[in-house]
Coordinates of C-alpha atoms and ligand atoms in Angstrom, one line a residue:
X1 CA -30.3 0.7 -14.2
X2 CA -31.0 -2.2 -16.6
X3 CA -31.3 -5.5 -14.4
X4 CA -30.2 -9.2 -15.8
X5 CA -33.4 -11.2 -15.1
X6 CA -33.6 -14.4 -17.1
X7 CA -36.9 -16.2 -17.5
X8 CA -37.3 -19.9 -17.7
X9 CA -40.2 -19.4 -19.9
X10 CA -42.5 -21.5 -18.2
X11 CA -45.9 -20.8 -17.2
X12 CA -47.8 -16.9 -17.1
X13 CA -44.9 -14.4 -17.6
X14 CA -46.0 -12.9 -14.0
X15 CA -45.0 -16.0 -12.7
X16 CA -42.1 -15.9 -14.6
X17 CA -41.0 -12.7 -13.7
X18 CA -41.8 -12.8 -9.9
X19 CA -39.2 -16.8 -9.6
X20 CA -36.3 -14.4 -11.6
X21 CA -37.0 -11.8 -9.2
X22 CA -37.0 -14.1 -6.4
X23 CA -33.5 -15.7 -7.2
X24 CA -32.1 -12.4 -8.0
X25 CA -32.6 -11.7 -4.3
X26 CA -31.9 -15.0 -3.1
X27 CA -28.3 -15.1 -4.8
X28 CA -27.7 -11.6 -3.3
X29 CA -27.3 -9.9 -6.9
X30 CA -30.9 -7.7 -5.5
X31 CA -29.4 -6.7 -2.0
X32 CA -31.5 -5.7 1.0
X33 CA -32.6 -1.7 1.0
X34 CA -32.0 -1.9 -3.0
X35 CA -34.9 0.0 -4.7
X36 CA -36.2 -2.2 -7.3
X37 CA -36.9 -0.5 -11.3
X38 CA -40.3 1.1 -11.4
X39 CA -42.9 -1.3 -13.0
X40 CA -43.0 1.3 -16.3
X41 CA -39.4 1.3 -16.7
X42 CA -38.9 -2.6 -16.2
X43 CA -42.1 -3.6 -17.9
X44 CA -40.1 -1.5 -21.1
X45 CA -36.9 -3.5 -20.2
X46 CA -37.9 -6.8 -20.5
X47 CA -40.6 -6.1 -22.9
X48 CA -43.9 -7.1 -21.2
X49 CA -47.4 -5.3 -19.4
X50 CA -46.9 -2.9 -16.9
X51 CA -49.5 -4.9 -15.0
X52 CA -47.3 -8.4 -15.8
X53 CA -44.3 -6.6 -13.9
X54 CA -47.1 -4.9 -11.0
X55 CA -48.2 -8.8 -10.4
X56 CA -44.6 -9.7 -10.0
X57 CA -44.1 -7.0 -7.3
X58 CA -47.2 -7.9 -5.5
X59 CA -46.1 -11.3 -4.9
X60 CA -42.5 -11.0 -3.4
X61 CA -44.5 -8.0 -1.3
X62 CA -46.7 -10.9 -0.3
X63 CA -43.6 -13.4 0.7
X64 CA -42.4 -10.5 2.2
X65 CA -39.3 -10.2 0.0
X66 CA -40.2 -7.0 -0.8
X67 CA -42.0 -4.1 0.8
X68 CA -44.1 -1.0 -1.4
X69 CA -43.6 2.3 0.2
X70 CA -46.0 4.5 -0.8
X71 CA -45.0 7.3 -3.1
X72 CA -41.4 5.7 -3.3
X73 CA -41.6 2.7 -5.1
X74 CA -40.6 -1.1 -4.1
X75 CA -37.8 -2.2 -2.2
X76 CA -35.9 -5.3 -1.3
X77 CA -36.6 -6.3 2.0
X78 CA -34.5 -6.4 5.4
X79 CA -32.6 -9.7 5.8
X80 CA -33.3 -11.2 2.7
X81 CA -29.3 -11.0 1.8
X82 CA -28.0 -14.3 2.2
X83 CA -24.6 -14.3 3.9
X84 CA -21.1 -13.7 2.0
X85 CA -19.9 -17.1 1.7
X86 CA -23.2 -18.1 -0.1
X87 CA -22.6 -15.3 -2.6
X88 CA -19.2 -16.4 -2.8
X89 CA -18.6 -19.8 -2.8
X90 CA -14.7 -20.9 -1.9
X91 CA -13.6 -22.6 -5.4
X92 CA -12.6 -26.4 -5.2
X93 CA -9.3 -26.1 -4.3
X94 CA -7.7 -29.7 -5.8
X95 CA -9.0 -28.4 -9.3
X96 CA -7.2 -25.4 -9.5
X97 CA -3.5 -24.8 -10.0
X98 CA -2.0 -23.5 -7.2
X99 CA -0.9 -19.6 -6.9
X100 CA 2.5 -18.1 -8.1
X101 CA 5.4 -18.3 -5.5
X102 CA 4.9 -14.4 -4.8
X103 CA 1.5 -15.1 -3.9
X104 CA 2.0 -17.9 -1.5
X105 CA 4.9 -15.4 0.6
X106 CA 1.9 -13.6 0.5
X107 CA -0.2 -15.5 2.6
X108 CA 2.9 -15.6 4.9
X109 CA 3.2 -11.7 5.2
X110 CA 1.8 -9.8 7.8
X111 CA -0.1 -7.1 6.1
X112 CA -1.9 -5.4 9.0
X113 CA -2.1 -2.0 8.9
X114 CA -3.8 1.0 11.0
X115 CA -5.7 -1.6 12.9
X116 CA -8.9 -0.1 13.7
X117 CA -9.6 -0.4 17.2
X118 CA -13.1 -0.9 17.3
X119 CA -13.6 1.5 20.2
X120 CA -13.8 5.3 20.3
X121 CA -11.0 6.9 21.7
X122 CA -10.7 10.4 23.5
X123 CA -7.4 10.7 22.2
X124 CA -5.5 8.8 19.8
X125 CA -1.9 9.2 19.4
X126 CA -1.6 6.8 15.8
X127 CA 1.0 7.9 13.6
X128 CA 0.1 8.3 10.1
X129 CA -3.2 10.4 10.9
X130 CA -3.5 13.5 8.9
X131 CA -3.1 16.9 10.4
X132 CA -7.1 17.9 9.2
X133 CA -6.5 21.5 8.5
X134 CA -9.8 23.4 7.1
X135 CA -8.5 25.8 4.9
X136 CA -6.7 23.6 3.5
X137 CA -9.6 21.3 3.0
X138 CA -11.7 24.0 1.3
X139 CA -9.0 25.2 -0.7
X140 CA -8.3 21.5 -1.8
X141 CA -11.9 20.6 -2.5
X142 CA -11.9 23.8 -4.7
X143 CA -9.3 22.7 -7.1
X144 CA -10.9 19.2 -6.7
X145 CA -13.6 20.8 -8.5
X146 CA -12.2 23.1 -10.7
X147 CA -10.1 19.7 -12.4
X148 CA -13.1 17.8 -12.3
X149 CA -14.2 20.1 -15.0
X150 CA -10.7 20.9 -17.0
X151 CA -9.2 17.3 -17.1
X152 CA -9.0 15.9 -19.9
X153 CA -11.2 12.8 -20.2
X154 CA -8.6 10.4 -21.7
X155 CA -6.1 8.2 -19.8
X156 CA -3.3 10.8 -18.5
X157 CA 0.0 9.9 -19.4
X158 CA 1.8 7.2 -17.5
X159 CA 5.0 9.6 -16.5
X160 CA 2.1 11.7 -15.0
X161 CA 0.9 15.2 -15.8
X162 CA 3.8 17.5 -17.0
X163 CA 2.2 20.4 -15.1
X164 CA 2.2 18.7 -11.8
X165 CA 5.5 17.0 -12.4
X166 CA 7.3 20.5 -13.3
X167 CA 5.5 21.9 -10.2
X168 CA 7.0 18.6 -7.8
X169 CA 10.5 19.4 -9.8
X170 CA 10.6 23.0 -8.7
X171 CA 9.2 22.2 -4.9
X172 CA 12.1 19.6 -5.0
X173 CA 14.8 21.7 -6.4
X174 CA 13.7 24.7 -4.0
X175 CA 12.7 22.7 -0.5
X176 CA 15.0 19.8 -0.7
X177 CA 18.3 20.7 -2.8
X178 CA 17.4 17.9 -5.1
X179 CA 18.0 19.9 -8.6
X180 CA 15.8 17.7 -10.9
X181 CA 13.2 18.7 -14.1
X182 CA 10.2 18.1 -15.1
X183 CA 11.4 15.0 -17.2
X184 CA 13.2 13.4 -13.4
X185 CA 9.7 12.8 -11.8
X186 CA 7.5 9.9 -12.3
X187 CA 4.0 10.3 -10.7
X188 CA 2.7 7.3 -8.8
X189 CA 0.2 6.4 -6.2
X190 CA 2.2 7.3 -3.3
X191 CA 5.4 5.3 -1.6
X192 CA 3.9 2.0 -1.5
X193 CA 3.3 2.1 -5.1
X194 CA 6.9 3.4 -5.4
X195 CA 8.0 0.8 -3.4
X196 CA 6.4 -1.8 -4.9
X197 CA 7.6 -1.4 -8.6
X198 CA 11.4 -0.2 -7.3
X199 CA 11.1 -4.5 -5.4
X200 CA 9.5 -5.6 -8.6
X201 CA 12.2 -4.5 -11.0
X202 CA 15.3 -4.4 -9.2
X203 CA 14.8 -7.4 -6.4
X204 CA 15.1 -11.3 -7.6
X205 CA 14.4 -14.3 -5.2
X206 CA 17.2 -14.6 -2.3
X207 CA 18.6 -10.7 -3.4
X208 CA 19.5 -8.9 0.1
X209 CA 17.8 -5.9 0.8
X210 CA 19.6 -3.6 3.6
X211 CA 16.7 -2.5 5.8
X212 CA 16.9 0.0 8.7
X213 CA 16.6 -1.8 12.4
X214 CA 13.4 -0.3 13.3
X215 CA 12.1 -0.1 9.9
X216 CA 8.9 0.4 8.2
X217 CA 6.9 -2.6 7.7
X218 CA 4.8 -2.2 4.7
X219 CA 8.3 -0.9 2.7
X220 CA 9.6 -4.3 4.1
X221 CA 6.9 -6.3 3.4
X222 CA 7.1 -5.1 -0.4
X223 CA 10.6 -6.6 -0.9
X224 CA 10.0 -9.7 1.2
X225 CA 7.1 -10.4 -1.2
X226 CA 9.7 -10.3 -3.8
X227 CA 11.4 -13.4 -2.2
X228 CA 14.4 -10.6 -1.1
X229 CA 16.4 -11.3 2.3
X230 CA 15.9 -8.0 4.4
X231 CA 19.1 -7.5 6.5
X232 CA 18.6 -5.5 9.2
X233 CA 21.0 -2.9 10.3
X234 CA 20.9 -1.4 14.0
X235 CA 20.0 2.4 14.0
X236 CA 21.4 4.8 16.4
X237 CA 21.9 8.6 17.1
X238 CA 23.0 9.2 13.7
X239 CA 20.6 7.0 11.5
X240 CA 21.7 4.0 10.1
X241 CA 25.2 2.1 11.6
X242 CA 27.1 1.9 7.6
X243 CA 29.9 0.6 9.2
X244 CA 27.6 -2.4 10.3
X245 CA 26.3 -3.5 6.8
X246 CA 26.8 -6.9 6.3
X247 CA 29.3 -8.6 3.9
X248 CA 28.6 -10.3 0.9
X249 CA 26.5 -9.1 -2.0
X250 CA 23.8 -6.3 -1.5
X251 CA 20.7 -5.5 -3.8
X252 CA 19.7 -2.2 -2.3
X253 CA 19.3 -0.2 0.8
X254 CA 15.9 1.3 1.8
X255 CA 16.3 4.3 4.1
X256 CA 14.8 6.8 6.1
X257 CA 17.4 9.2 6.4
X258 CA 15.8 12.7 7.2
X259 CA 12.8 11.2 9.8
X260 CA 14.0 7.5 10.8
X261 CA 10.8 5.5 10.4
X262 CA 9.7 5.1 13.5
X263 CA 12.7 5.8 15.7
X264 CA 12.5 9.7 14.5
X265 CA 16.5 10.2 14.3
X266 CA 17.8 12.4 11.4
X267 CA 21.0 10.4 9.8
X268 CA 24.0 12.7 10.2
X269 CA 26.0 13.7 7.4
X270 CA 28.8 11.5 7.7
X271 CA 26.7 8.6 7.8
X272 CA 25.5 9.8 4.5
X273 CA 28.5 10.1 3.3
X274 CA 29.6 6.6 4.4
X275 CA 26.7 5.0 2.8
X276 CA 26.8 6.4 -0.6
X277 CA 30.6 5.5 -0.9
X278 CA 29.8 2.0 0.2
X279 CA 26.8 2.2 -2.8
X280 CA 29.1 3.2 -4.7
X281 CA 32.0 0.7 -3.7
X282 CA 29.8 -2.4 -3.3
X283 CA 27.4 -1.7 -5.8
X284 CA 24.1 -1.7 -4.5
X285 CA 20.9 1.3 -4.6
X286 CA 19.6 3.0 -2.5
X287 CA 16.1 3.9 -2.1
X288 CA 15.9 7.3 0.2
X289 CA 11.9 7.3 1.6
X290 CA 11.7 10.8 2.5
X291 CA 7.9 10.5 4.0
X292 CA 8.0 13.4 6.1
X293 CA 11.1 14.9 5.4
X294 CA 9.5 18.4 4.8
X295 CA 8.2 19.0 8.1
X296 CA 11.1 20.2 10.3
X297 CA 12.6 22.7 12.2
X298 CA 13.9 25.3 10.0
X299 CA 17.6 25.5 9.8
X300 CA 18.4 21.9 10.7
X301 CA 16.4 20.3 8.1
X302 CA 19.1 18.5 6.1
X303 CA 18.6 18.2 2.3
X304 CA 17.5 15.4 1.1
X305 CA 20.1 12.5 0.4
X306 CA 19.5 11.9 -3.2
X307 CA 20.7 15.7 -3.7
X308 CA 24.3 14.2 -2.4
X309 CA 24.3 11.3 -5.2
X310 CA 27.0 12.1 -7.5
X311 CA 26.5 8.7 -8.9
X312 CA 23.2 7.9 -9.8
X313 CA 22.7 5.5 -6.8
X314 CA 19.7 6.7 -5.5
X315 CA 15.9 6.1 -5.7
X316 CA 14.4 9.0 -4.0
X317 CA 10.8 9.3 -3.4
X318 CA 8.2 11.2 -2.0
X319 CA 4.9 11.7 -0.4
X320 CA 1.5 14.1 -0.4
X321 CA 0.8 11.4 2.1
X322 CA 1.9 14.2 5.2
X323 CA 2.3 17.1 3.8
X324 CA -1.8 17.1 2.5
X325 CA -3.7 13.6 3.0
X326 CA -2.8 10.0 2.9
X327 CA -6.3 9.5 1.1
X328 CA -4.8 11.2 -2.2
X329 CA -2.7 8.4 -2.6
X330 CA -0.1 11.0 -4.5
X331 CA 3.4 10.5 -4.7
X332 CA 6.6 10.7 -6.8
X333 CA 9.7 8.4 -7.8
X334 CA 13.2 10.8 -9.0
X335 CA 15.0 7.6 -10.0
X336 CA 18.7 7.8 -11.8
X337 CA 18.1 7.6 -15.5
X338 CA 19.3 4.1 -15.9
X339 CA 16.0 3.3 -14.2
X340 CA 13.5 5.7 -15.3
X341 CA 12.4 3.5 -18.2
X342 CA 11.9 0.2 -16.9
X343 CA 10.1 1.9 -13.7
X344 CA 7.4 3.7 -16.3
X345 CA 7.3 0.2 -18.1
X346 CA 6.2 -1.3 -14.6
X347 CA 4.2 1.8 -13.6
X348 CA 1.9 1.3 -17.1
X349 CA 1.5 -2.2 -16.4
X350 CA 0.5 -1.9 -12.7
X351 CA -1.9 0.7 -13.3
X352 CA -1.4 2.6 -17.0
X353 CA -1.0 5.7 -14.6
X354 CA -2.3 8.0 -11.7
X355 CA -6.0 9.2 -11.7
X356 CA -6.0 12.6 -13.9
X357 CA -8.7 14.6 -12.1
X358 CA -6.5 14.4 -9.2
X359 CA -3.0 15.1 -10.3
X360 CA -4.9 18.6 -12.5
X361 CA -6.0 19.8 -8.8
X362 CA -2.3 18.9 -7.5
X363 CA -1.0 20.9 -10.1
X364 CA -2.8 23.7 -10.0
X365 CA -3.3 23.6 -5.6
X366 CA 0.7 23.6 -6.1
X367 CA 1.3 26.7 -8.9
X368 CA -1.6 28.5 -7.0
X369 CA 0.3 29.0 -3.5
X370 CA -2.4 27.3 -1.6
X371 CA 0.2 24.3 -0.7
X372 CA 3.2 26.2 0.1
X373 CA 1.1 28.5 2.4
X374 CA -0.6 25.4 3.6
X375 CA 3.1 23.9 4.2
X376 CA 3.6 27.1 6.2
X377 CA 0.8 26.7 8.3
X378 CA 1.3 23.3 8.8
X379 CA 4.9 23.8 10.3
X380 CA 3.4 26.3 12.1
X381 CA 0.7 24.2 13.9
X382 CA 3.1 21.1 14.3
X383 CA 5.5 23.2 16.2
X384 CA 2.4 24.3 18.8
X385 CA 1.5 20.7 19.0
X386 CA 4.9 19.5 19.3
X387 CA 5.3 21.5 22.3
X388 CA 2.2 21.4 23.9
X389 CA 3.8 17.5 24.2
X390 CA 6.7 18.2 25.4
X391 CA 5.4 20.1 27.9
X392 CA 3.1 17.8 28.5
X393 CA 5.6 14.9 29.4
X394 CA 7.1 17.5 31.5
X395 CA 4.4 18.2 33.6
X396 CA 2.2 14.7 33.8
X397 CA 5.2 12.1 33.2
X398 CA 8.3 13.1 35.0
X399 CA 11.7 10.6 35.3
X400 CA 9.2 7.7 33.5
X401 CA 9.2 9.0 29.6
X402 CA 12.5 9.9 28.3
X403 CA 11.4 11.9 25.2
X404 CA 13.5 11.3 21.8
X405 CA 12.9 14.3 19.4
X406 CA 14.8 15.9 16.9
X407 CA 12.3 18.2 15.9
X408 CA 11.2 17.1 12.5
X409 CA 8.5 15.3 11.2
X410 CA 5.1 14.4 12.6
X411 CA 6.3 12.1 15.9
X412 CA 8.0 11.5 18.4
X413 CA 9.6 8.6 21.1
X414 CA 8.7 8.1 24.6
X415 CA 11.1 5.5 25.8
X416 CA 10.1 4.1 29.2
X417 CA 13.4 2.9 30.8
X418 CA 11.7 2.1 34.4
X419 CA 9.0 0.1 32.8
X420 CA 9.4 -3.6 31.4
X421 CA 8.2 -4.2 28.1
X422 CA 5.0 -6.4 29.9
X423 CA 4.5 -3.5 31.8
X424 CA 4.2 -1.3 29.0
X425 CA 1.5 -3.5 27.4
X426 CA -0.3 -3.0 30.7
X427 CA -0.1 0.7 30.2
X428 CA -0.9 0.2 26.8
X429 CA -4.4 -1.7 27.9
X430 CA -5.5 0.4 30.4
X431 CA -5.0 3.6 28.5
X432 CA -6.9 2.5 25.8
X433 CA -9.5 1.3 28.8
X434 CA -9.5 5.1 29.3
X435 CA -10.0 6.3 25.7
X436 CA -6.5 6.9 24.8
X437 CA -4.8 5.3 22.3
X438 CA -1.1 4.7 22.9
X439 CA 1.3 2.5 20.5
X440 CA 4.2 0.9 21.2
X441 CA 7.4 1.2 19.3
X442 CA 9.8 -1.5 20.7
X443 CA 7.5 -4.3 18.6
X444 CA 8.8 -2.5 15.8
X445 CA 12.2 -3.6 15.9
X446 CA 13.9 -7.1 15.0
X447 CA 16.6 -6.8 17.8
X448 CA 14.2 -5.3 20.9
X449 CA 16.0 -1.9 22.0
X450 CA 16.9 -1.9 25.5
X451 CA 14.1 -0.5 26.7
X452 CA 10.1 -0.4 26.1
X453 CA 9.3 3.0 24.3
X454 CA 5.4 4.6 22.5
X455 CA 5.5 6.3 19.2
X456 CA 3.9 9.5 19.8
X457 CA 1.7 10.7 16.7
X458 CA 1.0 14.1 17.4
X459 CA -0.3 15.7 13.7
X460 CA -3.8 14.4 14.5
X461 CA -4.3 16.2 17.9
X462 CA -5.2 19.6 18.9
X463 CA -3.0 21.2 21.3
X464 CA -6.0 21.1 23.9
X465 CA -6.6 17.7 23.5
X466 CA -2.9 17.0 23.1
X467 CA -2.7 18.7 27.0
X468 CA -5.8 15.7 28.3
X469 CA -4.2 13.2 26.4
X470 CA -0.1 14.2 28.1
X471 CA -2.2 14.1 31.9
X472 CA -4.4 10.9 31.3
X473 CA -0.6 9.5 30.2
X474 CA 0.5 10.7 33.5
X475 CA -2.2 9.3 35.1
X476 CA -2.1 6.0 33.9
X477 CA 1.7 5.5 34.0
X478 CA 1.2 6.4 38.3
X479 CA -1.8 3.4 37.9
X480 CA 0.5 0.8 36.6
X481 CA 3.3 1.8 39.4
X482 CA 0.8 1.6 41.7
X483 CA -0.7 -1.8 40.3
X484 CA 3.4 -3.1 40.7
X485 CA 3.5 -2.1 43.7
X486 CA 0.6 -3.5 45.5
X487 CA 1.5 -7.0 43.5
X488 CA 4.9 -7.2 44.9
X489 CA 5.3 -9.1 47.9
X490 CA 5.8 -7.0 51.1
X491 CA 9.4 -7.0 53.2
X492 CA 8.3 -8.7 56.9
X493 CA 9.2 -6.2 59.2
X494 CA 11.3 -7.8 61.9
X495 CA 10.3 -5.9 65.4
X496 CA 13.1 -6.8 67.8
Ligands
PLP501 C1 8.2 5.3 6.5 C2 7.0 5.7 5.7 N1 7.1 5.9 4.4 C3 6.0 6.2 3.7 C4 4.8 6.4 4.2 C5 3.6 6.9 3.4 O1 3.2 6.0 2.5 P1 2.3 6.5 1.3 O2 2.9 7.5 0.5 O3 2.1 5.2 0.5 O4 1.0 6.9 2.0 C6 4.6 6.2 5.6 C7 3.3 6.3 6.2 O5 3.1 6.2 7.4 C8 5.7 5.8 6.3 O6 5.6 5.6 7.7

């Protein structure tokens, strides 16, 4: 690879050569372990000797800012990097303008996200971790290949790929009732790129936004960012309380309606009901998130929302996020027509449009059968796990978890009605002290639910390691009684 080296011209060229050298790695641009050009090809880049660029090397060996590894070629030496805020240095502040209004809200947003935990875990029951399935790995890598050949090498179109989009119009029309073509779908990069543009073209400073009480941060943290005022609305049995939406104007209504994010209840069909006629009465969208909504038990799975929407109301949108990997970054908008436009307006100027290579393999992993049998087996192995945790809490946790399940999706809810919410953190700490990772729900929520509860991920785990990780709960849910118990202060018995 050509390097910029820029010599001052004074003195032998050597010399020359060896202080641009020397600065290259002194500003970081030469980072340690970095092989440097061999002298024939940089003494025919910068038009000198071979010998002129062999001097050059032979000095910074000699300062030992570079070492010569025999049969290899010369290589920036360790520790010579200088540290990131040298290579970066923090512009002065007073001479700049100061950021946009969305960019200071920003700052004020708290954007963390799968926190890495910096430790190894036994077990780690995050939600959000992708059920790693082999076949469908190989099968996936296979049509990553394939495309990587057969994709066209020019930008693909915004809209996305009308293969892949006719193939997501026929798995929506067929798996969750909501009859749409080809023409319906917009491609993006998954629901937080959905999300993003449906906040940037519908939501203005001070707009309300209804959100779900749990709710899902990063969808909340989009419209927030936006300057909209989320109102939250208490969730319960059936999904989302319509008859508790506040007054006044409302912008739009995100929802989780077939998989409540995180509190796992499916919204009954009345409540649907009730909250498209208020859409409809008050005037306000609805965005229908429908992350998981494919795995389920069969039979009770309800169809998706948007395929109720008589009235162009809803923004529905969907995921490859669970149903194949989060690192695809795949997903799809079905907005009402009156929206369609704008949103492929927004999509080409966030990003022009979803990498090719990958949407070709979608396309063809979806018209080949490979992700409906992979859909299969994934409802398949979801169920064992599922059970294997129930059975689990059975066994290990007795009268302390009351589990919340409906069956669907890829988690569950362990409320803890005899623990406080402090003593949940303690169980928290010391599970995680034992290599499992456990993580709470009750944070979650702007109103704190009566009781402490864990968000059970279970897609992740094996059914073996899902049966450790139910009895090392057990165990350390007897530890923190025990810890209670030996801290409260003992009765005086009274002897007569
Ligand atoms: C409620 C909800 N929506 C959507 C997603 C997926 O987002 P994406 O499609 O951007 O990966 C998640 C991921 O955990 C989620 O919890």
């Amino acid at each position: 690879m050509d390097m910029f080296l820029e010599l001052d011209g004074q003195g032998e060229v050597y010399r020359q050569l060896h202080r641009a050298l020397r600065q290259a790695i002194a500003q970081g641009r030469l980072r340690e372990g970095a092989k440097l050009p061999s002298t024939r090809e940089l003494a025919q880049q910068i038009g000198v000797a071979r010998n002129t660029v062999l001097l050059a090397y032979e000095l910074l060996c000699a300062e030992h800012l570079a070492v010569s590894k025999v049969g290899s070629g010369t290589y920036v030496a360790r520790g010579t990097t200088p540290a990131r805020t040298v290579l970066r240095p923090k512009p002065a502040a007073t001479l700049l303008p100061p950021p946009s209004r969305y960019a200071r809200r920003l700052r004020d947003t708290d954007t963390t996200w799968f926190r890495p935990t910096g430790q190894a875990l036994r077990f780690n029951l995050q939600y959000g971790t992708p059920m790693v399935d082999v076949t469908m790995y190989s099968a996936w890598s296979r049509a990553l290949a394939h495309a990587a050949q057969h994709t066209d090498a020019g930008y693909p179109p915004t809209q996305g790929l009308p293969a892949l989009r006719q193939e997501i119009a026929a798995y929506l029309s067929q798996r969750r009732g909501l009859v749409c073509d080809a023409d319906d779908v917009i491609v993006v990069n998954g629901t937080q790129q959905a999300v993003a543009l449906i906040g940037r073209l519908l939501l203005d400073e001070g707009d309300r936004v209804v959100m779900e009480d749990p709710s899902f941060k990063l969808a909340r943290n989009c419209f927030t960012a936006q300057g909209a005022q989320p109102c939250f609305v208490p969730v319960d049995d059936e999904g989302l309380q319509v008859d508790a939406l506040p007054g006044g104007p409302l912008k739009l209504a995100y929802v989780t309606p077939s998989h409540q994010y995180p509190s796992g209840v499916q919204m009954s069909m009345r409540r649907r009901v009730a909250l498209l006629a208020a859409a409809v009465q008050r005037g306000f969208w609805v965005v229908e998130d429908d992350y998981d909504g494919e795995f389920g038990l069969e039979g009770r799975l309800q169809p998706a929302l948007a395929s109720m929407d008589t009235a162009g109301h809803v923004i529905y949108v969907g995921t490859f996020s669970k149903m194949l990997l989060p690192s695809i970054r795949m997903g799809y908008i079905v907005a009402p027509r009156a929206l369609r436009d704008d949103l492929l307006k927004a999509k080409l100027l966030a990003d022009i449009a979803s990498p090719g290579i990958e949407q070709v393999a979608l396309a063809h992993f979806m018209k080949s059968g490979a992700f409906e049998r992979h859909l299969r087996r994934g409802n398949l192995e979801l169920r064992r796990r599922r059970q294997a945790l129930h059975e689990g809490v059975a066994r290990w946790c007795g009268d302390d978890i009351v589990l919340h399940d409906n069956g669907a999706g890829m988690h569950c809810v362990a409320w803890l009605p005899r623990f406080s919410f402090e003593q949940t953190q303690r169980l928290i700490d010391l599970a995680r002290s034992e290599g499992l990772g456990l993580h709470a729900i009750h944070n979650q929520y702007q109103h704190p639910p009566r009781h402490p509860g864990l968000l059970l991920g279970f897609a992740s785990t094996s059914v073996a390691q899902l049966r450790g990780a139910m009895k090392l709960l057990g165990e350390c849910i007897q530890q923190v009684h025990a810890q209670q118990a030996a801290a409260e202060p003992k009765t005086a018995i009274c002897t007569p």
